[in-house]
Short mmCIF file of C-alpha atoms in Angstrom, two decimals:
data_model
loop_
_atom_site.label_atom_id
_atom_site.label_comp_id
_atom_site.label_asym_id
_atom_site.label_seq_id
_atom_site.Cartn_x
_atom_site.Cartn_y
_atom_site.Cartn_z
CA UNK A 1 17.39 6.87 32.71
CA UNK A 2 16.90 9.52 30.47
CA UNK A 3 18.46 10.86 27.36
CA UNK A 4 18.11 13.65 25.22
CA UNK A 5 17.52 13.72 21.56
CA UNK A 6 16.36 16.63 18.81
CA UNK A 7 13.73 14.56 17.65
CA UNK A 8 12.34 11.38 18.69
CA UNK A 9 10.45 8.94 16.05
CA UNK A 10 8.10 6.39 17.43
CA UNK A 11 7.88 3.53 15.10
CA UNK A 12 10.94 2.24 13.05
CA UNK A 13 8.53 0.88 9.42
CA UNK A 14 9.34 3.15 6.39
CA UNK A 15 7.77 6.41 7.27
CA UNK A 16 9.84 6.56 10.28
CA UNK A 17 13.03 5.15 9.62
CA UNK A 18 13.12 7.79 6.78
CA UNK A 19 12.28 10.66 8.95
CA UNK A 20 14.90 9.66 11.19
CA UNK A 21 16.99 9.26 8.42
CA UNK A 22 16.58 12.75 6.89
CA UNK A 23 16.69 14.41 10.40
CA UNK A 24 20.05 13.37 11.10
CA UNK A 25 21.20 14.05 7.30
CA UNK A 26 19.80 17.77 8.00
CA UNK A 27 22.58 17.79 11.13
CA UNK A 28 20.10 17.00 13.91
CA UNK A 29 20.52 13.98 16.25
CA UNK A 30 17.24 11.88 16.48
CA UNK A 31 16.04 8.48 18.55
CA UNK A 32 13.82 5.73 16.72
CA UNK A 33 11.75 4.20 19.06
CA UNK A 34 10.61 0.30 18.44
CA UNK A 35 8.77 -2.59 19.89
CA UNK A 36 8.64 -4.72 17.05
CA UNK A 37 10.65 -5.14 14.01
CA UNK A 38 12.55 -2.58 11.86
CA UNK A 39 11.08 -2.05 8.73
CA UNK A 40 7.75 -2.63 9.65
CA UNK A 41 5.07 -4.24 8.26
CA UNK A 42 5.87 -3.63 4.78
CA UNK A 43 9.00 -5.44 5.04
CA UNK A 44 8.22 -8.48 6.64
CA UNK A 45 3.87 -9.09 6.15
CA UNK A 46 2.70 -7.01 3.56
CA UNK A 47 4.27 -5.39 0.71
CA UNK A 48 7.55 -7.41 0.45
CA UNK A 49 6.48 -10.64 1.14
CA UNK A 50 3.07 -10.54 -0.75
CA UNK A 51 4.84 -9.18 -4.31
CA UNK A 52 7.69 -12.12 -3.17
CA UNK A 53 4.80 -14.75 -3.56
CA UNK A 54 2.72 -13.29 -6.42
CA UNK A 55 5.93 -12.79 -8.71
CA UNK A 56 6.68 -16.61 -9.73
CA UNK A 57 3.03 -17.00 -10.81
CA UNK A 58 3.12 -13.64 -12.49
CA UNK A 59 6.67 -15.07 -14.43
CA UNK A 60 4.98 -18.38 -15.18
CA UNK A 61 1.76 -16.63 -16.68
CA UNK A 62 4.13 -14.26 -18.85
CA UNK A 63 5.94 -17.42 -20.42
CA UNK A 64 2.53 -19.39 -21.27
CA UNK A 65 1.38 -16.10 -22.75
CA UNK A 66 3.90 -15.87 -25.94
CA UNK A 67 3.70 -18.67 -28.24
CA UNK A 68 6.87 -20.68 -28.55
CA UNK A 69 7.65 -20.25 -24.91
CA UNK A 70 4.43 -21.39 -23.75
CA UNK A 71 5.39 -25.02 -24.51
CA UNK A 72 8.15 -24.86 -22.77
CA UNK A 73 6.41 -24.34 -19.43
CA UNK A 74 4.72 -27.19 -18.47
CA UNK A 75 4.85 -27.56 -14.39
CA UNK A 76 3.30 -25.98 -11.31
CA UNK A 77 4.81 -23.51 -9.83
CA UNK A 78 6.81 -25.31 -6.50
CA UNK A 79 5.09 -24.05 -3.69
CA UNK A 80 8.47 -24.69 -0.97
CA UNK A 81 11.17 -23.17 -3.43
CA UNK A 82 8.37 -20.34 -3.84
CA UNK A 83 8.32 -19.64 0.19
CA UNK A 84 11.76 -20.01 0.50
CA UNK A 85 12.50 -17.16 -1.90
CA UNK A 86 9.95 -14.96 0.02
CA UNK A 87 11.77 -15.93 3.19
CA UNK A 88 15.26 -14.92 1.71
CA UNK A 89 13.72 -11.38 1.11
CA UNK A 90 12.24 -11.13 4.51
CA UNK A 91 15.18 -12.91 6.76
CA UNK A 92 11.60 -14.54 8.45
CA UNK A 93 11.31 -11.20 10.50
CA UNK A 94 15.39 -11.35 11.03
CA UNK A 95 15.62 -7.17 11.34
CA UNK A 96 19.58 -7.23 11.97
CA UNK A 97 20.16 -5.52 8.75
CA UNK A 98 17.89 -3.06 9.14
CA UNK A 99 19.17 -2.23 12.61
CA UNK A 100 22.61 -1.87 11.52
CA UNK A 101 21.52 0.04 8.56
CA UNK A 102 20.01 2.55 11.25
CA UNK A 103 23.50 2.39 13.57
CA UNK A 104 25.26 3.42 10.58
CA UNK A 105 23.23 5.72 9.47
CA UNK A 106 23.40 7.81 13.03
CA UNK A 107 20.46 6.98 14.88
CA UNK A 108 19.96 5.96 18.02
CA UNK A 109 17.99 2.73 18.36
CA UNK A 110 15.49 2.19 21.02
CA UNK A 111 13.88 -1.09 21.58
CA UNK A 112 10.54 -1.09 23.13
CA UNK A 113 6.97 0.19 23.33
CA UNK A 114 6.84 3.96 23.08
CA UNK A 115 4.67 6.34 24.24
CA UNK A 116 4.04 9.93 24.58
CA UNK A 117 4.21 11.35 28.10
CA UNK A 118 3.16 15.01 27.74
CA UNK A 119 5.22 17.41 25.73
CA UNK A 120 8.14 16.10 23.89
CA UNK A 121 8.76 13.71 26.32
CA UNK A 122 8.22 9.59 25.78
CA UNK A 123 8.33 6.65 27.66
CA UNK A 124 9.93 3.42 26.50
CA UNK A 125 8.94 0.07 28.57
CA UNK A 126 11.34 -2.73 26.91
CA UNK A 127 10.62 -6.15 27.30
CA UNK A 128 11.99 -6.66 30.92
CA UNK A 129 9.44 -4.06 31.56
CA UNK A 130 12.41 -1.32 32.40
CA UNK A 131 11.29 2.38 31.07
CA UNK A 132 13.42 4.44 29.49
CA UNK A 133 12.23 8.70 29.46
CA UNK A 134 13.86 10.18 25.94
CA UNK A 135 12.97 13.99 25.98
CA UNK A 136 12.65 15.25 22.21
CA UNK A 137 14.27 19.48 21.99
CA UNK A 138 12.32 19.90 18.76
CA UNK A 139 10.11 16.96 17.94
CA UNK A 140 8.15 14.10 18.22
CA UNK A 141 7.35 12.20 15.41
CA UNK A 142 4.52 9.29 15.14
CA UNK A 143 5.07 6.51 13.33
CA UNK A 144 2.89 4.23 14.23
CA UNK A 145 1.04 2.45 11.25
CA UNK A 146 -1.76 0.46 11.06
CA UNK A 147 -3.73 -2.62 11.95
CA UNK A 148 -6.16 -5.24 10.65
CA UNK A 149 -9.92 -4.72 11.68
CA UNK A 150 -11.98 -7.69 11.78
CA UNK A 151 -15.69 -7.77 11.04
CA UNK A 152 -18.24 -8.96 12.84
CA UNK A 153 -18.58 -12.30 12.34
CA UNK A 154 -19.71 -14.31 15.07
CA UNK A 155 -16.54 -16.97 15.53
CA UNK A 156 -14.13 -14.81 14.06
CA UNK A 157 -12.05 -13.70 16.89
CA UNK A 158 -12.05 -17.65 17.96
CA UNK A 159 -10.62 -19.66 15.06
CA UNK A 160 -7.20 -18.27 14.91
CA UNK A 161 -7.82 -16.15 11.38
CA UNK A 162 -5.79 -14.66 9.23
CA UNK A 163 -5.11 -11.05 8.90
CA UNK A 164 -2.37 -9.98 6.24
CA UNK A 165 0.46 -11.08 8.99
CA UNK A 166 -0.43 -14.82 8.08
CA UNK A 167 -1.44 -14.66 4.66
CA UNK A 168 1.87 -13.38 4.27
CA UNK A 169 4.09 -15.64 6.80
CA UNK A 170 2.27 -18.21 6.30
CA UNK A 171 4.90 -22.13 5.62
CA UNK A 172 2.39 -23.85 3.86
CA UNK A 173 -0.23 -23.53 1.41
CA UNK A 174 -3.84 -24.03 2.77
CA UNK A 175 -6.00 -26.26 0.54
CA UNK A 176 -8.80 -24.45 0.92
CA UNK A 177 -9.08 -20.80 1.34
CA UNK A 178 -12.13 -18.32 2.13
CA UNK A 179 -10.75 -14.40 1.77
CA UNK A 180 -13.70 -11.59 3.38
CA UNK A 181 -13.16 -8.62 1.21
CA UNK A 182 -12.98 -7.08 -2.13
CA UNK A 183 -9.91 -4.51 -1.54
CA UNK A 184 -6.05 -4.84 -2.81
CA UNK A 185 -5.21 -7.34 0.13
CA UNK A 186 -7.58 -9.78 -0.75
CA UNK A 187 -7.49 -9.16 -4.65
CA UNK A 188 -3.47 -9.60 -4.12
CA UNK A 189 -3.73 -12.51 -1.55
CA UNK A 190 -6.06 -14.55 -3.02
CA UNK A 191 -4.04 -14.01 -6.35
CA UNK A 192 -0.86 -15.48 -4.53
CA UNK A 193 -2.47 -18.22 -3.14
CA UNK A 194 -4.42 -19.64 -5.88
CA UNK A 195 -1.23 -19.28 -8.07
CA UNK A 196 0.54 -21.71 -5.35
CA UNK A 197 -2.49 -24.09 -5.80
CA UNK A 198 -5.19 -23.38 -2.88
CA UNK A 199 -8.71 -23.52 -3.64
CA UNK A 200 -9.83 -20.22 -3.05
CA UNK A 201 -13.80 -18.56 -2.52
CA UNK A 202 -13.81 -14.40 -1.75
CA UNK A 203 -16.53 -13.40 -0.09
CA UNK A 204 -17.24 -9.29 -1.43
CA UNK A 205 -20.20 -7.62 0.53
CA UNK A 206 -20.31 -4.91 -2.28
CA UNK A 207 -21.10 -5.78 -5.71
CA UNK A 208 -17.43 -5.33 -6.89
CA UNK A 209 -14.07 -5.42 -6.29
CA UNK A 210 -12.00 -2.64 -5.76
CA UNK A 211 -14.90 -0.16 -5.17
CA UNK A 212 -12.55 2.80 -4.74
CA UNK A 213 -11.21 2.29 -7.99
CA UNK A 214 -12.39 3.10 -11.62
CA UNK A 215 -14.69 0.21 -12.63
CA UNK A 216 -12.61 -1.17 -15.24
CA UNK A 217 -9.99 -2.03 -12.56
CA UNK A 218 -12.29 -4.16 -10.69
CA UNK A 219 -14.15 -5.71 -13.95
CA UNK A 220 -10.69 -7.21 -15.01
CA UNK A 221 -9.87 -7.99 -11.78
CA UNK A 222 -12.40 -9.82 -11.30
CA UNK A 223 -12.06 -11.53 -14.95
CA UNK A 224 -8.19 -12.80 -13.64
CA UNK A 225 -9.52 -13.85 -10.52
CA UNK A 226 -12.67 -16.06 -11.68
CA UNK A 227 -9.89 -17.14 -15.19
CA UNK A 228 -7.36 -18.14 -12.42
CA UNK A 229 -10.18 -20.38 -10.49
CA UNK A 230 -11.38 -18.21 -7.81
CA UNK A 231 -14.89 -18.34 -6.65
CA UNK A 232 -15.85 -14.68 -6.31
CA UNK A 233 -19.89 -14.08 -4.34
CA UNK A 234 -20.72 -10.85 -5.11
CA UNK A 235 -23.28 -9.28 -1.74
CA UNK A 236 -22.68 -11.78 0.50
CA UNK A 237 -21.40 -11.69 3.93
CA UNK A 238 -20.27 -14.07 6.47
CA UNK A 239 -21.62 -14.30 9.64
CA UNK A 240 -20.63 -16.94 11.56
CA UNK A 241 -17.42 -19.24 12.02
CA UNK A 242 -16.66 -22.31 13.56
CA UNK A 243 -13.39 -24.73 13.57
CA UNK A 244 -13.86 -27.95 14.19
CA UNK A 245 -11.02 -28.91 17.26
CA UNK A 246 -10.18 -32.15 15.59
CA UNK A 247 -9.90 -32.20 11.91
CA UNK A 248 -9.27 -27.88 11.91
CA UNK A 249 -11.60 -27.43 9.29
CA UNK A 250 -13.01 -23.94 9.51
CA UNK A 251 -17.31 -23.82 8.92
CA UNK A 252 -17.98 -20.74 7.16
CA UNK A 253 -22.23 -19.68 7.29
CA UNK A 254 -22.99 -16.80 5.10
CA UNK A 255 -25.93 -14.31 5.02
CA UNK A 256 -27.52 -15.64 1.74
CA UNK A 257 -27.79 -19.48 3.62
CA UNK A 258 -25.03 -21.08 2.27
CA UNK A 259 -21.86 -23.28 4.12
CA UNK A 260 -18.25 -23.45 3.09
CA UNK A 261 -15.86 -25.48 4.88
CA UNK A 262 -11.81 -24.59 4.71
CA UNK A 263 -8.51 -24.78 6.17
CA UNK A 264 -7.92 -20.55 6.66
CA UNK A 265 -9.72 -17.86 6.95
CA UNK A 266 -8.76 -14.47 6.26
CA UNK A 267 -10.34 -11.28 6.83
CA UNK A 268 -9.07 -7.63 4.65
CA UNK A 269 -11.51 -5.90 5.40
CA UNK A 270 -9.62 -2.58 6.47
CA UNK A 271 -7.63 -0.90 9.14
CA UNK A 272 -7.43 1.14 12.24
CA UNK A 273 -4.55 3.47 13.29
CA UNK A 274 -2.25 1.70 16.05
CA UNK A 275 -3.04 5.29 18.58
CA UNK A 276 -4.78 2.86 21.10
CA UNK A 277 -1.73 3.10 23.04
CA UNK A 278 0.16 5.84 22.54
CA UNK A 279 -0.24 8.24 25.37
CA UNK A 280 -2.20 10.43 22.78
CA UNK A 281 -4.37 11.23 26.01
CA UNK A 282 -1.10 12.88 28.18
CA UNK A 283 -1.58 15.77 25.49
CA UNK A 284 -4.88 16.35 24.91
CA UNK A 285 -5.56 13.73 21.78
CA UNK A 286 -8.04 11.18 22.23
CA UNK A 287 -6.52 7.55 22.45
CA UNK A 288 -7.70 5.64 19.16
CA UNK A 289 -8.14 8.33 16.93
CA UNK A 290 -6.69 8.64 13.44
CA UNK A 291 -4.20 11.87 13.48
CA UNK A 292 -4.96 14.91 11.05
CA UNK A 293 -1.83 16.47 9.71
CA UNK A 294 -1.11 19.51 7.43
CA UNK A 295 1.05 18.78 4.64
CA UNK A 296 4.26 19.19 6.77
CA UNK A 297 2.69 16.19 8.79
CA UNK A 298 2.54 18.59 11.92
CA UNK A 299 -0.44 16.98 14.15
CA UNK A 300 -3.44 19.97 13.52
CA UNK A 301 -5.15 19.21 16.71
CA UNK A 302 -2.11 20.74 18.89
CA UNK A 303 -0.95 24.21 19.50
CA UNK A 304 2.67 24.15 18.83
CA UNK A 305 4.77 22.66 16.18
CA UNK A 306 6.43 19.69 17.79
CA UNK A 307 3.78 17.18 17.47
CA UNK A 308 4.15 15.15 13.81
CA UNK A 309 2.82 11.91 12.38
CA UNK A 310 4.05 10.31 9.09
CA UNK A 311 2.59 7.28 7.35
CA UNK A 312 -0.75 5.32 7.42
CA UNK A 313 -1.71 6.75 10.85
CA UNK A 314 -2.66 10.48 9.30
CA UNK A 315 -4.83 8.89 6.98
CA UNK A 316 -3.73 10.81 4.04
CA UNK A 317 -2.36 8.06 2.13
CA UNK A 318 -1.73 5.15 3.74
CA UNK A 319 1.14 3.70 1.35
CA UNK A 320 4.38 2.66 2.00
CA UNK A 321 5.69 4.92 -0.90
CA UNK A 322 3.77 8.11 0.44
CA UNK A 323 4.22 7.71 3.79
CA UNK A 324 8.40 7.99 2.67
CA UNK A 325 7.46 10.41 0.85
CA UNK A 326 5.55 12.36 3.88
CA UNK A 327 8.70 11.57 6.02
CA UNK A 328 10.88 13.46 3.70
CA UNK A 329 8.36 16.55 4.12
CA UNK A 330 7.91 16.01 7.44
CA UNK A 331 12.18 15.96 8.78
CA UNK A 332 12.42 19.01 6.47
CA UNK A 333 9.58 20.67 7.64
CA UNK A 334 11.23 20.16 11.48
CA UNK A 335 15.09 21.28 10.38
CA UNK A 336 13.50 24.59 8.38
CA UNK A 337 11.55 25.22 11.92
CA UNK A 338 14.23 24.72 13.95
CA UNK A 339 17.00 27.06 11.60
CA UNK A 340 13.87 30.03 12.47
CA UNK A 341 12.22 29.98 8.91
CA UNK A 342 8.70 29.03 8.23
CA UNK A 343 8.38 26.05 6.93
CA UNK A 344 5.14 26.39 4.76
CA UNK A 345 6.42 29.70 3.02
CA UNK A 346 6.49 29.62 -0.49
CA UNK A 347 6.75 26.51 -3.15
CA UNK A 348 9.41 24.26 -0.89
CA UNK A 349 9.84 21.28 -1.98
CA UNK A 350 8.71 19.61 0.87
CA UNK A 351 5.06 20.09 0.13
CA UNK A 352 3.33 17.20 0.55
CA UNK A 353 0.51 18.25 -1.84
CA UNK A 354 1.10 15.05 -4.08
CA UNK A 355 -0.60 12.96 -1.35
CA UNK A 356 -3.69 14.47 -2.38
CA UNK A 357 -4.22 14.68 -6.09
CA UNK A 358 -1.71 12.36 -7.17
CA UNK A 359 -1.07 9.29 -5.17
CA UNK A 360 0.14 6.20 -7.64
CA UNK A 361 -1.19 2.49 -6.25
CA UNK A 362 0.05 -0.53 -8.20
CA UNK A 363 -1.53 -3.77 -6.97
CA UNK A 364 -0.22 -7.31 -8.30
CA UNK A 365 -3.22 -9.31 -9.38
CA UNK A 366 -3.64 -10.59 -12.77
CA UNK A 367 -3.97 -8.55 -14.86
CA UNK A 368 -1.91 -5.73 -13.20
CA UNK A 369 -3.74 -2.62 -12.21
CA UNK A 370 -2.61 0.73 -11.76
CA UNK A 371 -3.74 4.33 -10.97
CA UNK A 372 -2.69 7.69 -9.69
CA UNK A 373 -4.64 11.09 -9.19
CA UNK A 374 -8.31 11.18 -9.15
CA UNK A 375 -11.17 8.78 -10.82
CA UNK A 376 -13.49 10.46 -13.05
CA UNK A 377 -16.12 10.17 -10.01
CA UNK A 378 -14.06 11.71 -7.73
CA UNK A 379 -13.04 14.67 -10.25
CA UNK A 380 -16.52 15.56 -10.98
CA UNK A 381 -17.39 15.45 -7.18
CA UNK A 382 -14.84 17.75 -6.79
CA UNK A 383 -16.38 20.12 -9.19
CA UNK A 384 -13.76 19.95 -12.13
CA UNK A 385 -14.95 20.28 -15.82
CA UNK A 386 -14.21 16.52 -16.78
CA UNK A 387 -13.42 14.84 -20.07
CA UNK A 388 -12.67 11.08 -19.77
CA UNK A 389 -10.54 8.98 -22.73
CA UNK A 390 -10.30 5.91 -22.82
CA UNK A 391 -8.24 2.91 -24.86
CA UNK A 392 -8.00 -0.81 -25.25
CA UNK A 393 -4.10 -1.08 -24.78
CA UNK A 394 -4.74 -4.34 -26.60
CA UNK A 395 -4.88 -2.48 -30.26
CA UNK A 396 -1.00 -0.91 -29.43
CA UNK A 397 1.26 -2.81 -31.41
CA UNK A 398 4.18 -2.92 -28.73
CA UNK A 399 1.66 -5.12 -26.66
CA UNK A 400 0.64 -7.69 -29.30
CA UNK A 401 4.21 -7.90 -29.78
CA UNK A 402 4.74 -8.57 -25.92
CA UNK A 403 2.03 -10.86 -25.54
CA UNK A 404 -0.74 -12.97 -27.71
CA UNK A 405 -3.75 -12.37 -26.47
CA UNK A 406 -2.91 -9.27 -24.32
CA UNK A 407 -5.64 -7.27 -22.81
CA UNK A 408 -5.34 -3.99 -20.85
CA UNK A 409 -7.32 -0.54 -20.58
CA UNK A 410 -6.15 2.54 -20.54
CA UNK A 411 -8.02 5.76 -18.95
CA UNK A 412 -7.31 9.07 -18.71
CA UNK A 413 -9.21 11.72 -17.01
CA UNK A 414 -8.80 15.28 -18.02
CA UNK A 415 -9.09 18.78 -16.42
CA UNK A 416 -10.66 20.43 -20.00
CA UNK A 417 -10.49 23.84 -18.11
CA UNK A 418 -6.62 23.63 -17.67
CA UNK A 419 -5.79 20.98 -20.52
CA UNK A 420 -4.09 18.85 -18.18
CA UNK A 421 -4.76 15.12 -16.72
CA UNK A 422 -6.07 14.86 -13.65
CA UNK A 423 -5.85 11.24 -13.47
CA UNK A 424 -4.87 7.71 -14.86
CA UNK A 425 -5.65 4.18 -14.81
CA UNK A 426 -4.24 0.93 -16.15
CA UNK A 427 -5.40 -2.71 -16.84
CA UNK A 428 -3.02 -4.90 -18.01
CA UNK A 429 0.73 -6.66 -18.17
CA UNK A 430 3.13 -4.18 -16.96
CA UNK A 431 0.85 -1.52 -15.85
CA UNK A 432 2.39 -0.71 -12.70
CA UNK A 433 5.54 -0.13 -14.50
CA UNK A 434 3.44 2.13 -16.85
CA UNK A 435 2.09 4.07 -13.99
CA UNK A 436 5.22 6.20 -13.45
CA UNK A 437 4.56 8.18 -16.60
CA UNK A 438 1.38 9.48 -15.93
CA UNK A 439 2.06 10.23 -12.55
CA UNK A 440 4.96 12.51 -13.46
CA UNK A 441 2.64 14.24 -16.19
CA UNK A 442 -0.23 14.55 -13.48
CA UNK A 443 2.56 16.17 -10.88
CA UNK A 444 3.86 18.27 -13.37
CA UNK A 445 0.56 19.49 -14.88
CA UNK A 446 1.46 18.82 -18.25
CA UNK A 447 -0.31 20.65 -20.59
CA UNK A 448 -1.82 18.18 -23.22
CA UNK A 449 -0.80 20.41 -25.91
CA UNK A 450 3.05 19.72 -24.20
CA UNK A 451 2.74 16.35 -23.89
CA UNK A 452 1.77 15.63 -27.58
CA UNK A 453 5.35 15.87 -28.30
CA UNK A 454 6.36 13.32 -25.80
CA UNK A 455 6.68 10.52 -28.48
CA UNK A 456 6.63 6.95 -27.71
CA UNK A 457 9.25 4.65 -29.01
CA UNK A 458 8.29 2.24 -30.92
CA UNK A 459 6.87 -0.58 -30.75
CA UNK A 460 6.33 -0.17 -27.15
CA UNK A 461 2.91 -0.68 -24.79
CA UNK A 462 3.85 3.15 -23.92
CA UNK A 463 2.84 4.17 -27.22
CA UNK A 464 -0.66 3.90 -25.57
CA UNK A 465 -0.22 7.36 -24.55
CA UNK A 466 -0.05 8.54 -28.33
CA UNK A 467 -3.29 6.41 -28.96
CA UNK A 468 -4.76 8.52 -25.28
CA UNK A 469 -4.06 11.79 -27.12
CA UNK A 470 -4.99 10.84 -30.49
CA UNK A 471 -8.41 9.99 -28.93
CA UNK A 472 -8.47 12.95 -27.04
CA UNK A 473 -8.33 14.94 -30.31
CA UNK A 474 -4.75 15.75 -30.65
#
């Protein structure tokens, strides 16, 4: 059987389901392709379910923090009522909704593995193994994502680990916990868990968390973490991994000599594009490979513009709020093409030059960190004339006022050749609500001398961006 559509999307998570979305709202008809679940893995094992299980302990911490209401919370936090309310925001991988959202919405919804076979043409097998040829008039768009790579640790592949699929699923809460990495996931995961009661030890081959970030993020990370209980070993490795086939216990050996025993292991220690098996090879791409886009997501490597890929996969960004935001550049990108205009002339407002000077990332530990544009590293490697300001967000009035004892940090790096910031980070309660601001100042190139008269209200944490300019000099 085979059926024609304007564009076909392979892979129904966010990027794709929002590309189909926008195609069909630009009056094109368009296919979503899908072997799994809609949504993706944001919906039901990483993003959704991993804020659903760091929230209560995040709600509980803000209550002992204020004085008055701290006596009032006296109990754990209940580990089944906690899972349960994770499980009513991921329907336990239930995609119905989703799938009727996407019936509703206009778009055809194939179930099954996709994969290119040459031009504009792919091949869905569904699970009876039947195939299915949709041909694509304008466009194919990959979806794909991502997935877990695993180190090498000898054992590893044998003890049934964890990967961010169960440390997000997961119905009960291990006793013991050993997390290999020092990025988001297992800052976030090892958050969650120890919040729910586990005893947790991160293993961090560097010498600190969060190594892509500014150091301050990973310094009070890693203050939260070791406050909360967590045993954090700085340079050392695992490297081999036995469980025991009676009592389960996993036997963790590390490089510096030591032993741990525990009930899970999980590994986040970065990911690989899912192009292993996408009949990259029937047009000329190698199978495997990440997929270089320009920044209306068209694949580079082909000749041609019906060839796209939104989302982790390009390696641009790989966030579940860029890679929507690459979709929306991407399906407009396709309808301009199609209606005969170029789709890269002049300022459109599908660029998708914010995925490369000002992405925002909000992770969920405790304390909250934030960021968006470049670190002050990165900005001098890129050869702009850098002036970096920094502030305890502690000494703002609005956050003694939300909190006794608050502590957050507050820098801003600055272009001093244009007068405009180049980049932001925050430490602290409520800085990934706080993120927002700088990232519209950072998109908008806000001159500092402009943004002086954005006042803060008072008494408000935001009034740490009067404190940022009064530093500054203003």
């Amino acid at each position: 059987m085979e059926d024609t559509y304007d564009v076909v999307v392979i892979g129904a998570g966010p990027a794709g389901e929002v590309a189909a979305d926008r195609i069909v709202r630009h009056g094109l008809t368009a296919a979503v392709v899908e072997a799994e679940a809609v949504g993706g893995e944001c919906s039901y094992r990483a993003c959704v379910p991993s804020k659903a299980l760091l929230r209560p302990g995040a709600a509980r911490e803000a209550a002992r923090s204020v004085d008055g209401a701290r006596q009032a919370v006296t109990g754990a936090l209940d580990a089944r009522r906690v899972l349960a309310r994770r499980d009513r925001f991921t329907a336990r991988g239930d995609d119905t909704g989703q799938a009727d959202w996407l019936k509703g919405a206009g778009i055809a919804l194939v179930r099954g593995h996709g994969r290119l076979a040459g031009e504009r043409r792919v091949e869905v097998t569904g699970a009876d193994g039947t195939v299915r040829t949709l041909r694509a008039r304008l466009a194919v768009v990959l979806g794909p994502g991502t997935e877990p790579v695993l180190p090498p640790v000898e054992g590893l592949d044998r003890i049934g680990v964890w990967t961010n699929r169960q440390a997000t699923t997961a119905d009960a809460v291990p006793e013991r916990l050993v997390v290999i990495g020092g990025g988001v996931v297992a800052c976030e995961t090892a958050t969650a868990w120890r919040s729910l009661g586990a005893a947790v030890t991160l293993l961090v081959r560097d010498q600190a968390l969060l190594t892509g970030w500014e150091p301050c993020a990973g310094e009070e990370v890693t203050r939260g973490l070791t406050g909360m209980g967590v045993t954090v070993r700085f340079g050392v490795s695992a490297t081999r991994v036995v469980r025991d086939g009676t009592t389960r216990a996993v036997t963790v050996e590390t490089d510096d000599g030591a032993t741990l025993v525990c009930d899970e292991v999980l590994a986040a220690v970065g990911r690989r594009p899912r192009t292993g098996d996408l009949g990259l090879e029937t047009v000329g791409l190698s199978a495997g490979d990440w997929l270089p886009v320009d920044d209306t997501c068209r694949v580079t490597a082909l000749e041609g513009s019906w060839l796209y890929a939104v989302g982790d996969a390009n390696h641009r960004a790989p966030l579940t709020h860029m890679a929507k935001y690459q979709a929306r550049a991407c399906a407009a990108a396709i309808a301009e093409r199609a209606a005969g205009r170029p789709a890269a002339a002049g300022r459109q407002p599908w660029s998708a030059d914010s995925d490369h000077a000002a992405v925002p990332q909000a992770v969920f530990t405790r304390p909250e960190i934030a960021s968006v544009g470049l670190t002050e590293r990165a900005a001098r490697e890129a050869g702009i004339a850098v002036r970096a300001v920094e502030y305890r967000i502690d000494d703002v009035a609005g956050a003694a006022l939300h909190a006794d004892d608050f502590r957050g940090h507050a820098k801003l790096v600055v272009d001093e050749t244009r007068g405009v910031v180049v980049g932001c980070t925050l430490t602290g309660p409520m800085a990934t609500e706080l993120i927002h601001t700088a990232t519209v100042v950072i998109v908008g190139e806000v001159p500092l001398e402009r943004l002086w008269h954005a006042v803060p209200a008072f008494p408000t944490v935001s009034e740490v961006w009067l404190r940022l300019l009064e530093a500054y000099g203003l």
